[in-house]
PDB file of C-alpha atoms in Angstrom:
ATOM      1  CA  MET B   1      32.124   0.988  22.426  1.00  0.00           C
ATOM      2  CA  LYS B   2      33.845   0.582  18.969  1.00  0.00           C
ATOM      3  CA  PHE B   3      32.226  -0.008  15.652  1.00  0.00           C
ATOM      4  CA  GLY B   4      33.532  -1.792  12.547  1.00  0.00           C
ATOM      5  CA  VAL B   5      32.212  -1.873   9.236  1.00  0.00           C
ATOM      6  CA  ILE B   6      33.278  -5.181   6.914  1.00  0.00           C
ATOM      7  CA  THR B   7      34.139  -4.391   3.458  1.00  0.00           C
ATOM      8  CA  PHE B   8      33.756  -7.377   1.203  1.00  0.00           C
ATOM      9  CA  PRO B   9      34.305  -7.381  -2.706  1.00  0.00           C
ATOM     10  CA  GLY B  10      31.495  -5.788  -3.934  1.00  0.00           C
ATOM     11  CA  SER B  11      30.244  -4.108  -0.930  1.00  0.00           C
ATOM     12  CA  ASN B  12      29.037  -0.765  -1.953  1.00  0.00           C
ATOM     13  CA  CYS B  13      27.193   1.112   1.464  1.00  0.00           C
ATOM     14  CA  ASP B  14      30.270   0.258   3.442  1.00  0.00           C
ATOM     15  CA  ASP B  15      31.564   4.074   3.220  1.00  0.00           C
ATOM     16  CA  ASP B  16      27.688   5.343   4.066  1.00  0.00           C
ATOM     17  CA  LEU B  17      27.439   2.989   7.579  1.00  0.00           C
ATOM     18  CA  TYR B  18      31.191   3.982   8.019  1.00  0.00           C
ATOM     19  CA  ASP B  19      29.930   8.005   7.521  1.00  0.00           C
ATOM     20  CA  VAL B  20      26.757   7.836   9.615  1.00  0.00           C
ATOM     21  CA  LEU B  21      28.704   5.780  12.536  1.00  0.00           C
ATOM     22  CA  LYS B  22      31.754   8.293  12.686  1.00  0.00           C
ATOM     23  CA  ASN B  23      30.507  11.477  11.484  1.00  0.00           C
ATOM     24  CA  THR B  24      26.846  11.578  12.711  1.00  0.00           C
ATOM     25  CA  MET B  25      26.944   9.309  15.568  1.00  0.00           C
ATOM     26  CA  ASN B  26      30.148  10.329  16.655  1.00  0.00           C
ATOM     27  CA  CYS B  27      31.321   6.838  17.138  1.00  0.00           C
ATOM     28  CA  THR B  28      34.928   5.259  17.343  1.00  0.00           C
ATOM     29  CA  THR B  29      34.929   3.266  14.222  1.00  0.00           C
ATOM     30  CA  VAL B  30      36.923   1.293  11.994  1.00  0.00           C
ATOM     31  CA  LYS B  31      36.558  -0.399   8.604  1.00  0.00           C
ATOM     32  CA  LEU B  32      37.559  -4.125   8.583  1.00  0.00           C
ATOM     33  CA  TRP B  33      38.426  -5.747   4.955  1.00  0.00           C
ATOM     34  CA  HIS B  34      37.350  -9.024   4.857  1.00  0.00           C
ATOM     35  CA  LYS B  35      40.365 -11.058   4.556  1.00  0.00           C
ATOM     36  CA  GLU B  36      41.011 -10.263   7.812  1.00  0.00           C
ATOM     37  CA  THR B  37      40.618 -12.599  10.785  1.00  0.00           C
ATOM     38  CA  ASP B  38      40.096 -10.608  13.673  1.00  0.00           C
ATOM     39  CA  LEU B  39      37.642  -7.690  14.469  1.00  0.00           C
ATOM     40  CA  GLN B  40      40.130  -5.215  16.385  1.00  0.00           C
ATOM     41  CA  GLY B  41      38.369  -5.340  19.142  1.00  0.00           C
ATOM     42  CA  CYS B  42      35.327  -3.893  18.246  1.00  0.00           C
ATOM     43  CA  ASP B  43      31.788  -4.133  20.051  1.00  0.00           C
ATOM     44  CA  PHE B  44      29.685  -3.821  17.454  1.00  0.00           C
ATOM     45  CA  ILE B  45      30.059  -5.214  13.638  1.00  0.00           C
ATOM     46  CA  PHE B  46      28.204  -4.135  10.851  1.00  0.00           C
ATOM     47  CA  LEU B  47      27.820  -6.121   7.714  1.00  0.00           C
ATOM     48  CA  PRO B  48      27.103  -3.522   4.774  1.00  0.00           C
ATOM     49  CA  GLY B  49      24.818  -3.712   1.636  1.00  0.00           C
ATOM     50  CA  GLY B  50      26.181  -4.257  -1.579  1.00  0.00           C
ATOM     51  CA  PHE B  51      26.758  -7.119  -3.936  1.00  0.00           C
ATOM     52  CA  SER B  52      29.597  -8.910  -2.605  1.00  0.00           C
ATOM     53  CA  TYR B  53      31.070 -11.556  -4.841  1.00  0.00           C
ATOM     54  CA  GLY B  54      28.581  -9.959  -7.279  1.00  0.00           C
ATOM     55  CA  ASP B  55      25.913 -12.248  -5.825  1.00  0.00           C
ATOM     56  CA  TYR B  56      27.421 -15.096  -7.812  1.00  0.00           C
ATOM     57  CA  LEU B  57      25.353 -18.519  -6.517  1.00  0.00           C
ATOM     58  CA  ARG B  58      23.131 -16.358  -4.248  1.00  0.00           C
ATOM     59  CA  SER B  59      23.471 -13.418  -2.693  1.00  0.00           C
ATOM     60  CA  GLY B  60      25.473 -13.462   0.263  1.00  0.00           C
ATOM     61  CA  ALA B  61      26.366 -17.410  -0.133  1.00  0.00           C
ATOM     62  CA  ILE B  62      29.789 -16.468  -1.029  1.00  0.00           C
ATOM     63  CA  ALA B  63      30.825 -13.994   1.261  1.00  0.00           C
ATOM     64  CA  ARG B  64      29.503 -15.995   4.271  1.00  0.00           C
ATOM     65  CA  PHE B  65      33.038 -18.149   3.619  1.00  0.00           C
ATOM     66  CA  SER B  66      35.326 -15.160   3.567  1.00  0.00           C
ATOM     67  CA  PRO B  67      37.970 -15.335   6.071  1.00  0.00           C
ATOM     68  CA  ILE B  68      36.693 -12.446   8.479  1.00  0.00           C
ATOM     69  CA  MET B  69      33.352 -14.159   9.049  1.00  0.00           C
ATOM     70  CA  ASP B  70      34.604 -17.105  11.686  1.00  0.00           C
ATOM     71  CA  ALA B  71      35.375 -14.315  14.057  1.00  0.00           C
ATOM     72  CA  VAL B  72      32.524 -12.796  13.219  1.00  0.00           C
ATOM     73  CA  ILE B  73      30.358 -15.779  13.943  1.00  0.00           C
ATOM     74  CA  LYS B  74      32.738 -16.351  17.149  1.00  0.00           C
ATOM     75  CA  HIS B  75      31.830 -12.522  18.265  1.00  0.00           C
ATOM     76  CA  ALA B  76      28.176 -13.354  17.699  1.00  0.00           C
ATOM     77  CA  GLU B  77      28.270 -16.864  19.542  1.00  0.00           C
ATOM     78  CA  ARG B  78      29.750 -15.166  22.586  1.00  0.00           C
ATOM     79  CA  GLY B  79      26.878 -12.565  22.405  1.00  0.00           C
ATOM     80  CA  GLY B  80      28.657  -9.617  20.847  1.00  0.00           C
ATOM     81  CA  TYR B  81      26.433  -7.689  18.418  1.00  0.00           C
ATOM     82  CA  VAL B  82      26.265  -8.137  14.494  1.00  0.00           C
ATOM     83  CA  MET B  83      23.890  -5.928  12.326  1.00  0.00           C
ATOM     84  CA  GLY B  84      23.497  -6.859   8.562  1.00  0.00           C
ATOM     85  CA  ILE B  85      21.838  -4.179   6.041  1.00  0.00           C
ATOM     86  CA  CYS B  86      20.697  -5.658   2.641  1.00  0.00           C
ATOM     87  CA  ASN B  87      23.180  -7.588   1.588  1.00  0.00           C
ATOM     88  CA  GLY B  88      24.738  -7.870   5.053  1.00  0.00           C
ATOM     89  CA  PHE B  89      21.521  -9.315   5.979  1.00  0.00           C
ATOM     90  CA  GLN B  90      21.440 -12.014   3.047  1.00  0.00           C
ATOM     91  CA  ILE B  91      25.051 -12.734   4.260  1.00  0.00           C
ATOM     92  CA  LEU B  92      23.795 -13.351   7.741  1.00  0.00           C
ATOM     93  CA  THR B  93      20.897 -15.537   6.668  1.00  0.00           C
ATOM     94  CA  GLU B  94      23.742 -17.909   4.893  1.00  0.00           C
ATOM     95  CA  ALA B  95      25.807 -18.248   7.737  1.00  0.00           C
ATOM     96  CA  GLN B  96      23.010 -19.419   9.689  1.00  0.00           C
ATOM     97  CA  LEU B  97      23.206 -16.336  12.031  1.00  0.00           C
ATOM     98  CA  LEU B  98      19.969 -15.291  11.351  1.00  0.00           C
ATOM     99  CA  PRO B  99      16.868 -17.797  10.355  1.00  0.00           C
ATOM    100  CA  GLY B 100      15.174 -17.809   7.112  1.00  0.00           C
ATOM    101  CA  ALA B 101      16.604 -16.625   3.746  1.00  0.00           C
ATOM    102  CA  LEU B 102      16.271 -13.844   1.274  1.00  0.00           C
ATOM    103  CA  LEU B 103      14.737 -14.828  -2.356  1.00  0.00           C
ATOM    104  CA  ARG B 104      13.923 -13.088  -5.652  1.00  0.00           C
ATOM    105  CA  ASN B 105      11.354 -10.121  -5.107  1.00  0.00           C
ATOM    106  CA  VAL B 106       8.013 -11.436  -6.225  1.00  0.00           C
ATOM    107  CA  GLY B 107       7.653  -8.924  -9.331  1.00  0.00           C
ATOM    108  CA  MET B 108      11.299  -9.965 -10.238  1.00  0.00           C
ATOM    109  CA  LYS B 109      12.551  -6.442 -10.448  1.00  0.00           C
ATOM    110  CA  PHE B 110      15.275  -4.624  -8.677  1.00  0.00           C
ATOM    111  CA  ILE B 111      13.285  -2.190  -6.149  1.00  0.00           C
ATOM    112  CA  CYS B 112      15.105   0.784  -5.346  1.00  0.00           C
ATOM    113  CA  LYS B 113      12.602   3.649  -3.514  1.00  0.00           C
ATOM    114  CA  ASN B 114      11.737   5.011  -0.269  1.00  0.00           C
ATOM    115  CA  THR B 115       9.292   2.557   1.598  1.00  0.00           C
ATOM    116  CA  TYR B 116       7.842   2.250   4.905  1.00  0.00           C
ATOM    117  CA  ILE B 117       8.403  -0.074   7.270  1.00  0.00           C
ATOM    118  CA  THR B 118       7.116  -0.343  11.199  1.00  0.00           C
ATOM    119  CA  PRO B 119       8.897  -1.624  14.259  1.00  0.00           C
ATOM    120  CA  VAL B 120       6.966  -4.836  15.513  1.00  0.00           C
ATOM    121  CA  ASN B 121       9.379  -5.280  18.780  1.00  0.00           C
ATOM    122  CA  THR B 122      10.457  -2.189  20.169  1.00  0.00           C
ATOM    123  CA  ASP B 123      12.380  -4.001  22.999  1.00  0.00           C
ATOM    124  CA  THR B 124      15.750  -4.593  21.448  1.00  0.00           C
ATOM    125  CA  VAL B 125      18.951  -3.001  20.791  1.00  0.00           C
ATOM    126  CA  ILE B 126      18.359  -1.449  17.594  1.00  0.00           C
ATOM    127  CA  THR B 127      14.675  -0.765  17.990  1.00  0.00           C
ATOM    128  CA  SER B 128      13.856   0.766  21.461  1.00  0.00           C
ATOM    129  CA  CYS B 129      14.094   4.411  20.367  1.00  0.00           C
ATOM    130  CA  LEU B 130      11.615   3.558  17.714  1.00  0.00           C
ATOM    131  CA  GLN B 131       7.712   4.329  18.246  1.00  0.00           C
ATOM    132  CA  LYS B 132       5.112   1.453  17.781  1.00  0.00           C
ATOM    133  CA  ASN B 133       2.441   2.221  15.356  1.00  0.00           C
ATOM    134  CA  LYS B 134       4.796   4.697  13.484  1.00  0.00           C
ATOM    135  CA  ALA B 135       5.792   4.562  10.112  1.00  0.00           C
ATOM    136  CA  TYR B 136       9.495   5.297   9.158  1.00  0.00           C
ATOM    137  CA  LYS B 137      10.662   6.289   5.691  1.00  0.00           C
ATOM    138  CA  ILE B 138      13.830   4.487   4.630  1.00  0.00           C
ATOM    139  CA  PRO B 139      14.855   3.376   1.345  1.00  0.00           C
ATOM    140  CA  VAL B 140      15.477  -0.102  -0.017  1.00  0.00           C
ATOM    141  CA  ALA B 141      17.458  -1.173  -3.065  1.00  0.00           C
ATOM    142  CA  HIS B 142      17.557  -4.794  -3.525  1.00  0.00           C
ATOM    143  CA  ALA B 143      16.147  -7.820  -6.043  1.00  0.00           C
ATOM    144  CA  GLU B 144      16.789 -10.642  -3.099  1.00  0.00           C
ATOM    145  CA  GLY B 145      14.649  -9.546  -0.076  1.00  0.00           C
ATOM    146  CA  ARG B 146      11.938 -11.295  -0.116  1.00  0.00           C
ATOM    147  CA  PHE B 147      12.137 -12.863   3.321  1.00  0.00           C
ATOM    148  CA  TYR B 148      11.211 -16.396   3.895  1.00  0.00           C
ATOM    149  CA  ALA B 149      11.171 -19.027   6.878  1.00  0.00           C
ATOM    150  CA  SER B 150       9.084 -22.220   6.763  1.00  0.00           C
ATOM    151  CA  GLU B 151       6.329 -21.977   9.045  1.00  0.00           C
ATOM    152  CA  ALA B 152       7.733 -23.829  12.018  1.00  0.00           C
ATOM    153  CA  THR B 153      10.496 -21.145  12.201  1.00  0.00           C
ATOM    154  CA  LEU B 154       8.059 -18.369  11.597  1.00  0.00           C
ATOM    155  CA  ASP B 155       6.219 -19.318  14.611  1.00  0.00           C
ATOM    156  CA  GLU B 156       9.007 -19.437  16.639  1.00  0.00           C
ATOM    157  CA  MET B 157      10.165 -16.220  15.586  1.00  0.00           C
ATOM    158  CA  LYS B 158       7.009 -14.845  16.247  1.00  0.00           C
ATOM    159  CA  SER B 159       6.636 -16.106  19.384  1.00  0.00           C
ATOM    160  CA  ASN B 160      10.621 -15.152  20.537  1.00  0.00           C
ATOM    161  CA  GLY B 161       9.591 -11.523  19.295  1.00  0.00           C
ATOM    162  CA  GLN B 162      12.387 -11.753  16.837  1.00  0.00           C
ATOM    163  CA  ILE B 163      10.207 -10.310  13.825  1.00  0.00           C
ATOM    164  CA  LEU B 164      11.768  -6.343  14.056  1.00  0.00           C
ATOM    165  CA  PHE B 165      10.113  -4.357  11.418  1.00  0.00           C
ATOM    166  CA  LYS B 166       7.559  -4.917   8.621  1.00  0.00           C
ATOM    167  CA  TYR B 167       6.697  -3.320   5.607  1.00  0.00           C
ATOM    168  CA  CYS B 168       3.710  -0.280   5.860  1.00  0.00           C
ATOM    169  CA  HIS B 169       1.832   2.477   4.437  1.00  0.00           C
ATOM    170  CA  PRO B 170       2.774   5.791   4.982  1.00  0.00           C
ATOM    171  CA  ASP B 171       0.054   5.568   7.952  1.00  0.00           C
ATOM    172  CA  GLY B 172       1.213   2.359   9.618  1.00  0.00           C
ATOM    173  CA  THR B 173      -0.981   0.436   7.950  1.00  0.00           C
ATOM    174  CA  ILE B 174       0.133  -3.358   7.033  1.00  0.00           C
ATOM    175  CA  ASP B 175      -1.200  -5.114   4.008  1.00  0.00           C
ATOM    176  CA  ASP B 176      -0.437  -6.746   1.052  1.00  0.00           C
ATOM    177  CA  THR B 177      -0.155  -3.675  -1.247  1.00  0.00           C
ATOM    178  CA  ALA B 178       2.299  -2.647   1.192  1.00  0.00           C
ATOM    179  CA  ASN B 179       4.455  -5.730   0.632  1.00  0.00           C
ATOM    180  CA  ILE B 180       6.937  -4.458  -1.908  1.00  0.00           C
ATOM    181  CA  ASN B 181       8.633  -7.779  -2.442  1.00  0.00           C
ATOM    182  CA  GLY B 182       6.424 -10.706  -1.389  1.00  0.00           C
ATOM    183  CA  SER B 183       8.000 -11.202   1.853  1.00  0.00           C
ATOM    184  CA  ILE B 184       6.252 -13.384   4.301  1.00  0.00           C
ATOM    185  CA  GLU B 185       3.812 -11.390   6.480  1.00  0.00           C
ATOM    186  CA  ASN B 186       5.783  -8.472   5.448  1.00  0.00           C
ATOM    187  CA  ILE B 187       8.779  -8.978   7.306  1.00  0.00           C
ATOM    188  CA  ALA B 188      11.246  -6.524   6.381  1.00  0.00           C
ATOM    189  CA  GLY B 189      13.864  -6.937   9.420  1.00  0.00           C
ATOM    190  CA  ILE B 190      14.314  -9.794  12.006  1.00  0.00           C
ATOM    191  CA  CYS B 191      17.244 -10.812  14.876  1.00  0.00           C
ATOM    192  CA  ASN B 192      18.375 -13.757  16.152  1.00  0.00           C
ATOM    193  CA  THR B 193      16.797 -15.580  19.503  1.00  0.00           C
ATOM    194  CA  SER B 194      19.315 -14.266  21.615  1.00  0.00           C
ATOM    195  CA  LYS B 195      18.577 -10.792  20.152  1.00  0.00           C
ATOM    196  CA  ASN B 196      22.442  -9.896  19.263  1.00  0.00           C
ATOM    197  CA  VAL B 197      22.438 -10.502  15.773  1.00  0.00           C
ATOM    198  CA  PHE B 198      19.888  -8.494  13.455  1.00  0.00           C
ATOM    199  CA  GLY B 199      19.307  -7.982   9.778  1.00  0.00           C
ATOM    200  CA  MET B 200      16.992  -5.635   7.813  1.00  0.00           C
ATOM    201  CA  MET B 201      16.716  -5.098   4.183  1.00  0.00           C
ATOM    202  CA  PRO B 202      15.849  -1.342   4.075  1.00  0.00           C
ATOM    203  CA  HIS B 203      18.907   1.195   4.290  1.00  0.00           C
ATOM    204  CA  PRO B 204      18.920   3.277   7.445  1.00  0.00           C
ATOM    205  CA  GLU B 205      22.163   4.350   6.860  1.00  0.00           C
ATOM    206  CA  ARG B 206      20.883   6.209   3.306  1.00  0.00           C
ATOM    207  CA  ALA B 207      18.479   7.792   5.779  1.00  0.00           C
ATOM    208  CA  ALA B 208      20.443   9.411   8.913  1.00  0.00           C
ATOM    209  CA  SER B 209      21.450  12.491   7.948  1.00  0.00           C
ATOM    210  CA  GLU B 210      20.444  15.805   7.125  1.00  0.00           C
ATOM    211  CA  TYR B 211      22.338  16.141   3.738  1.00  0.00           C
ATOM    212  CA  LEU B 212      19.766  13.077   2.639  1.00  0.00           C
ATOM    213  CA  SER B 213      16.715  15.359   3.453  1.00  0.00           C
ATOM    214  CA  ASN B 214      15.590  11.967   5.169  1.00  0.00           C
ATOM    215  CA  THR B 215      16.667  11.441   9.213  1.00  0.00           C
ATOM    216  CA  GLU B 216      14.161   8.744  10.091  1.00  0.00           C
ATOM    217  CA  GLY B 217      16.470   6.248   9.787  1.00  0.00           C
ATOM    218  CA  LYS B 218      18.802   7.780  12.701  1.00  0.00           C
ATOM    219  CA  ALA B 219      16.517   6.260  15.609  1.00  0.00           C
ATOM    220  CA  ILE B 220      18.356   2.853  14.859  1.00  0.00           C
ATOM    221  CA  PHE B 221      21.536   4.032  15.581  1.00  0.00           C
ATOM    222  CA  GLU B 222      20.168   6.313  18.661  1.00  0.00           C
ATOM    223  CA  SER B 223      18.705   3.101  19.780  1.00  0.00           C
ATOM    224  CA  ILE B 224      22.468   1.248  19.345  1.00  0.00           C
ATOM    225  CA  LEU B 225      24.088   3.718  21.018  1.00  0.00           C
ATOM    226  CA  LYS B 226      21.483   4.595  24.012  1.00  0.00           C
ATOM    227  CA  ASN B 227      21.897   0.450  24.801  1.00  0.00           C
ATOM    228  CA  VAL B 228      25.256  -0.610  24.217  1.00  0.00           C
ATOM    229  CA  ARG B 229      26.764   2.824  25.593  1.00  0.00           C
ATOM    230  CA  ALA B 230      25.109   2.179  28.985  1.00  0.00           C
TER     231      ALA B 230
ATOM    232  CA  MET Q   1      40.373 -40.912 -11.590  1.00  0.00           C
ATOM    233  CA  LYS Q   2      38.424 -38.234 -13.038  1.00  0.00           C
ATOM    234  CA  TYR Q   3      34.741 -37.563 -12.165  1.00  0.00           C
ATOM    235  CA  ILE Q   4      32.143 -35.336 -13.033  1.00  0.00           C
ATOM    236  CA  ALA Q   5      28.999 -34.249 -11.116  1.00  0.00           C
ATOM    237  CA  GLU Q   6      26.039 -33.350 -12.594  1.00  0.00           C
ATOM    238  CA  ILE Q   7      24.277 -31.108  -9.759  1.00  0.00           C
ATOM    239  CA  THR Q   8      20.883 -29.956 -10.109  1.00  0.00           C
ATOM    240  CA  ILE Q   9      19.617 -27.310  -7.812  1.00  0.00           C
ATOM    241  CA  MET Q  10      15.565 -26.324  -7.348  1.00  0.00           C
ATOM    242  CA  PRO Q  11      13.625 -24.055  -5.226  1.00  0.00           C
ATOM    243  CA  LEU Q  12      11.267 -25.969  -2.862  1.00  0.00           C
ATOM    244  CA  LYS Q  13       7.755 -26.808  -3.895  1.00  0.00           C
ATOM    245  CA  GLU Q  14       6.203 -24.536  -1.328  1.00  0.00           C
ATOM    246  CA  ILE Q  15       8.491 -21.724  -2.612  1.00  0.00           C
ATOM    247  CA  LEU Q  16       6.994 -19.172  -5.300  1.00  0.00           C
ATOM    248  CA  ASP Q  17       8.976 -19.209  -8.236  1.00  0.00           C
ATOM    249  CA  PRO Q  18       8.576 -15.861 -10.022  1.00  0.00           C
ATOM    250  CA  GLN Q  19      11.078 -16.788 -12.668  1.00  0.00           C
ATOM    251  CA  GLY Q  20       9.418 -19.817 -13.802  1.00  0.00           C
ATOM    252  CA  LYS Q  21       5.723 -18.013 -13.765  1.00  0.00           C
ATOM    253  CA  ALA Q  22       7.336 -15.482 -15.906  1.00  0.00           C
ATOM    254  CA  VAL Q  23       8.536 -18.040 -18.126  1.00  0.00           C
ATOM    255  CA  LYS Q  24       5.219 -20.011 -18.035  1.00  0.00           C
ATOM    256  CA  SER Q  25       3.637 -16.900 -19.215  1.00  0.00           C
ATOM    257  CA  GLY Q  26       6.150 -15.987 -22.144  1.00  0.00           C
ATOM    258  CA  LEU Q  27       5.587 -19.487 -23.318  1.00  0.00           C
ATOM    259  CA  SER Q  28       1.873 -19.360 -23.451  1.00  0.00           C
ATOM    260  CA  ASN Q  29       2.491 -15.970 -25.274  1.00  0.00           C
ATOM    261  CA  LEU Q  30       4.765 -17.858 -27.876  1.00  0.00           C
ATOM    262  CA  GLY Q  31       1.887 -20.533 -28.463  1.00  0.00           C
ATOM    263  CA  ILE Q  32       3.557 -23.225 -26.615  1.00  0.00           C
ATOM    264  CA  LYS Q  33       0.036 -24.322 -24.697  1.00  0.00           C
ATOM    265  CA  ASN Q  34      -0.715 -26.981 -21.891  1.00  0.00           C
ATOM    266  CA  ILE Q  35       2.226 -25.981 -19.765  1.00  0.00           C
ATOM    267  CA  SER Q  36       0.876 -26.249 -16.423  1.00  0.00           C
ATOM    268  CA  GLU Q  37       4.336 -25.610 -14.391  1.00  0.00           C
ATOM    269  CA  VAL Q  38       7.636 -24.223 -15.008  1.00  0.00           C
ATOM    270  CA  ARG Q  39      10.189 -23.838 -12.637  1.00  0.00           C
ATOM    271  CA  ILE Q  40      13.545 -22.891 -12.712  1.00  0.00           C
ATOM    272  CA  GLY Q  41      16.725 -23.781 -11.086  1.00  0.00           C
ATOM    273  CA  LYS Q  42      20.441 -24.248 -11.544  1.00  0.00           C
ATOM    274  CA  HIS Q  43      22.682 -26.956 -13.363  1.00  0.00           C
ATOM    275  CA  ILE Q  44      26.107 -27.082 -11.956  1.00  0.00           C
ATOM    276  CA  SER Q  45      28.713 -29.258 -13.189  1.00  0.00           C
ATOM    277  CA  LEU Q  46      32.221 -30.365 -11.133  1.00  0.00           C
ATOM    278  CA  GLU Q  47      35.310 -31.639 -12.544  1.00  0.00           C
ATOM    279  CA  MET Q  48      37.222 -33.668  -9.847  1.00  0.00           C
ATOM    280  CA  GLU Q  49      39.714 -35.931  -8.933  1.00  0.00           C
ATOM    281  CA  ALA Q  50      39.085 -38.675  -6.768  1.00  0.00           C
ATOM    282  CA  SER Q  51      39.972 -42.338  -6.203  1.00  0.00           C
ATOM    283  CA  SER Q  52      36.709 -43.633  -6.345  1.00  0.00           C
ATOM    284  CA  LYS Q  53      32.952 -43.181  -7.606  1.00  0.00           C
ATOM    285  CA  GLU Q  54      32.016 -43.377  -3.688  1.00  0.00           C
ATOM    286  CA  GLU Q  55      34.671 -40.469  -2.362  1.00  0.00           C
ATOM    287  CA  ALA Q  56      33.319 -38.337  -5.708  1.00  0.00           C
ATOM    288  CA  GLU Q  57      29.994 -38.417  -4.398  1.00  0.00           C
ATOM    289  CA  LYS Q  58      30.840 -37.385  -1.186  1.00  0.00           C
ATOM    290  CA  ASN Q  59      32.486 -34.629  -2.419  1.00  0.00           C
ATOM    291  CA  ALA Q  60      29.883 -33.502  -4.548  1.00  0.00           C
ATOM    292  CA  GLU Q  61      26.949 -34.194  -1.058  1.00  0.00           C
ATOM    293  CA  MET Q  62      29.222 -32.047   0.899  1.00  0.00           C
ATOM    294  CA  ALA Q  63      29.573 -29.163  -1.886  1.00  0.00           C
ATOM    295  CA  CYS Q  64      25.882 -29.041  -2.496  1.00  0.00           C
ATOM    296  CA  LYS Q  65      25.119 -29.393   1.175  1.00  0.00           C
ATOM    297  CA  LYS Q  66      27.729 -26.181   2.548  1.00  0.00           C
ATOM    298  CA  LEU Q  67      27.596 -24.073  -0.450  1.00  0.00           C
ATOM    299  CA  LEU Q  68      25.945 -25.004  -3.905  1.00  0.00           C
ATOM    300  CA  ALA Q  69      22.155 -25.282  -2.298  1.00  0.00           C
ATOM    301  CA  ASN Q  70      20.351 -23.580   0.763  1.00  0.00           C
ATOM    302  CA  LEU Q  71      18.433 -26.037   2.085  1.00  0.00           C
ATOM    303  CA  ILE Q  72      16.289 -23.407   3.687  1.00  0.00           C
ATOM    304  CA  MET Q  73      14.867 -22.724   0.049  1.00  0.00           C
ATOM    305  CA  GLU Q  74      16.387 -25.350  -2.414  1.00  0.00           C
ATOM    306  CA  ASN Q  75      16.883 -28.832  -3.113  1.00  0.00           C
ATOM    307  CA  TYR Q  76      19.448 -30.803  -4.908  1.00  0.00           C
ATOM    308  CA  SER Q  77      20.351 -34.074  -6.781  1.00  0.00           C
ATOM    309  CA  TYR Q  78      23.105 -34.987  -8.495  1.00  0.00           C
ATOM    310  CA  VAL Q  79      24.586 -37.830 -10.733  1.00  0.00           C
ATOM    311  CA  VAL Q  80      28.468 -38.675 -10.588  1.00  0.00           C
ATOM    312  CA  LYS Q  81      29.889 -40.159 -13.495  1.00  0.00           C
ATOM    313  CA  GLU Q  82      33.699 -40.687 -14.969  1.00  0.00           C
ATOM    314  CA  ALA Q  83      34.783 -37.888 -16.854  1.00  0.00           C
TER     315      ALA Q  83
END
């Protein structure tokens, strides 16, 4: 099991992810530069948060055409695992590996704070160690995180179990006041129909180590290790 | 032949445009009343060499579809003219 973390020009959570995978989870992990064209035999590819290409045009729109993305798309099409966090999520929607789009937050502000999310589907590679109805405290840091999909797409996603996380209150209740950025139906994380490509706006890698005083995001990495190693 | 494509990209009608909403309230604060809606998009100008206007339009179309607009959230239109 080998993890790869891609660095795009403007990525700034690549080191955090690398640290969690390598040092907290003790996994073989390499960093991949966006200009590379092969994935060095990695089984699970992470697209980290940040501001690739300065968020020019639209967040993730230009990174989607980085040379390494051809290999990422092929890997995903073969059933390989790919996960995007924050800007990584935006890149995956721009690459159409994930449905929908991420729009400017409803309040127009860059939101940088701890939020609570609760798993909707605990039957996926990244959520199986999470408890339903439990709220997980995981920080967000984004200006374009308002998940949007057309009604038809959303219906399809719901019937396929593709909605993975929703913003909620600390007690797990989901309502409009817990919806920090105006996402449709409080959606914070999703996957594709084949359930091998994942995206979420909150940053579990910033909540997976004792020295960050928050380990609530660690269950996501534990899920991955449990399911993918086996 | 040199052509210029003037491209307009707008958020889809059904999508809330918080930028437009904020500007609308700013205009109202300025005393510019009776504005019922403000929507904010992008204007992109492409200068290109092409053998005909049709070829230049084809280029503009491809640029919009593949990169400049995200059709899940935006639509686009363009006018191509000789530079």
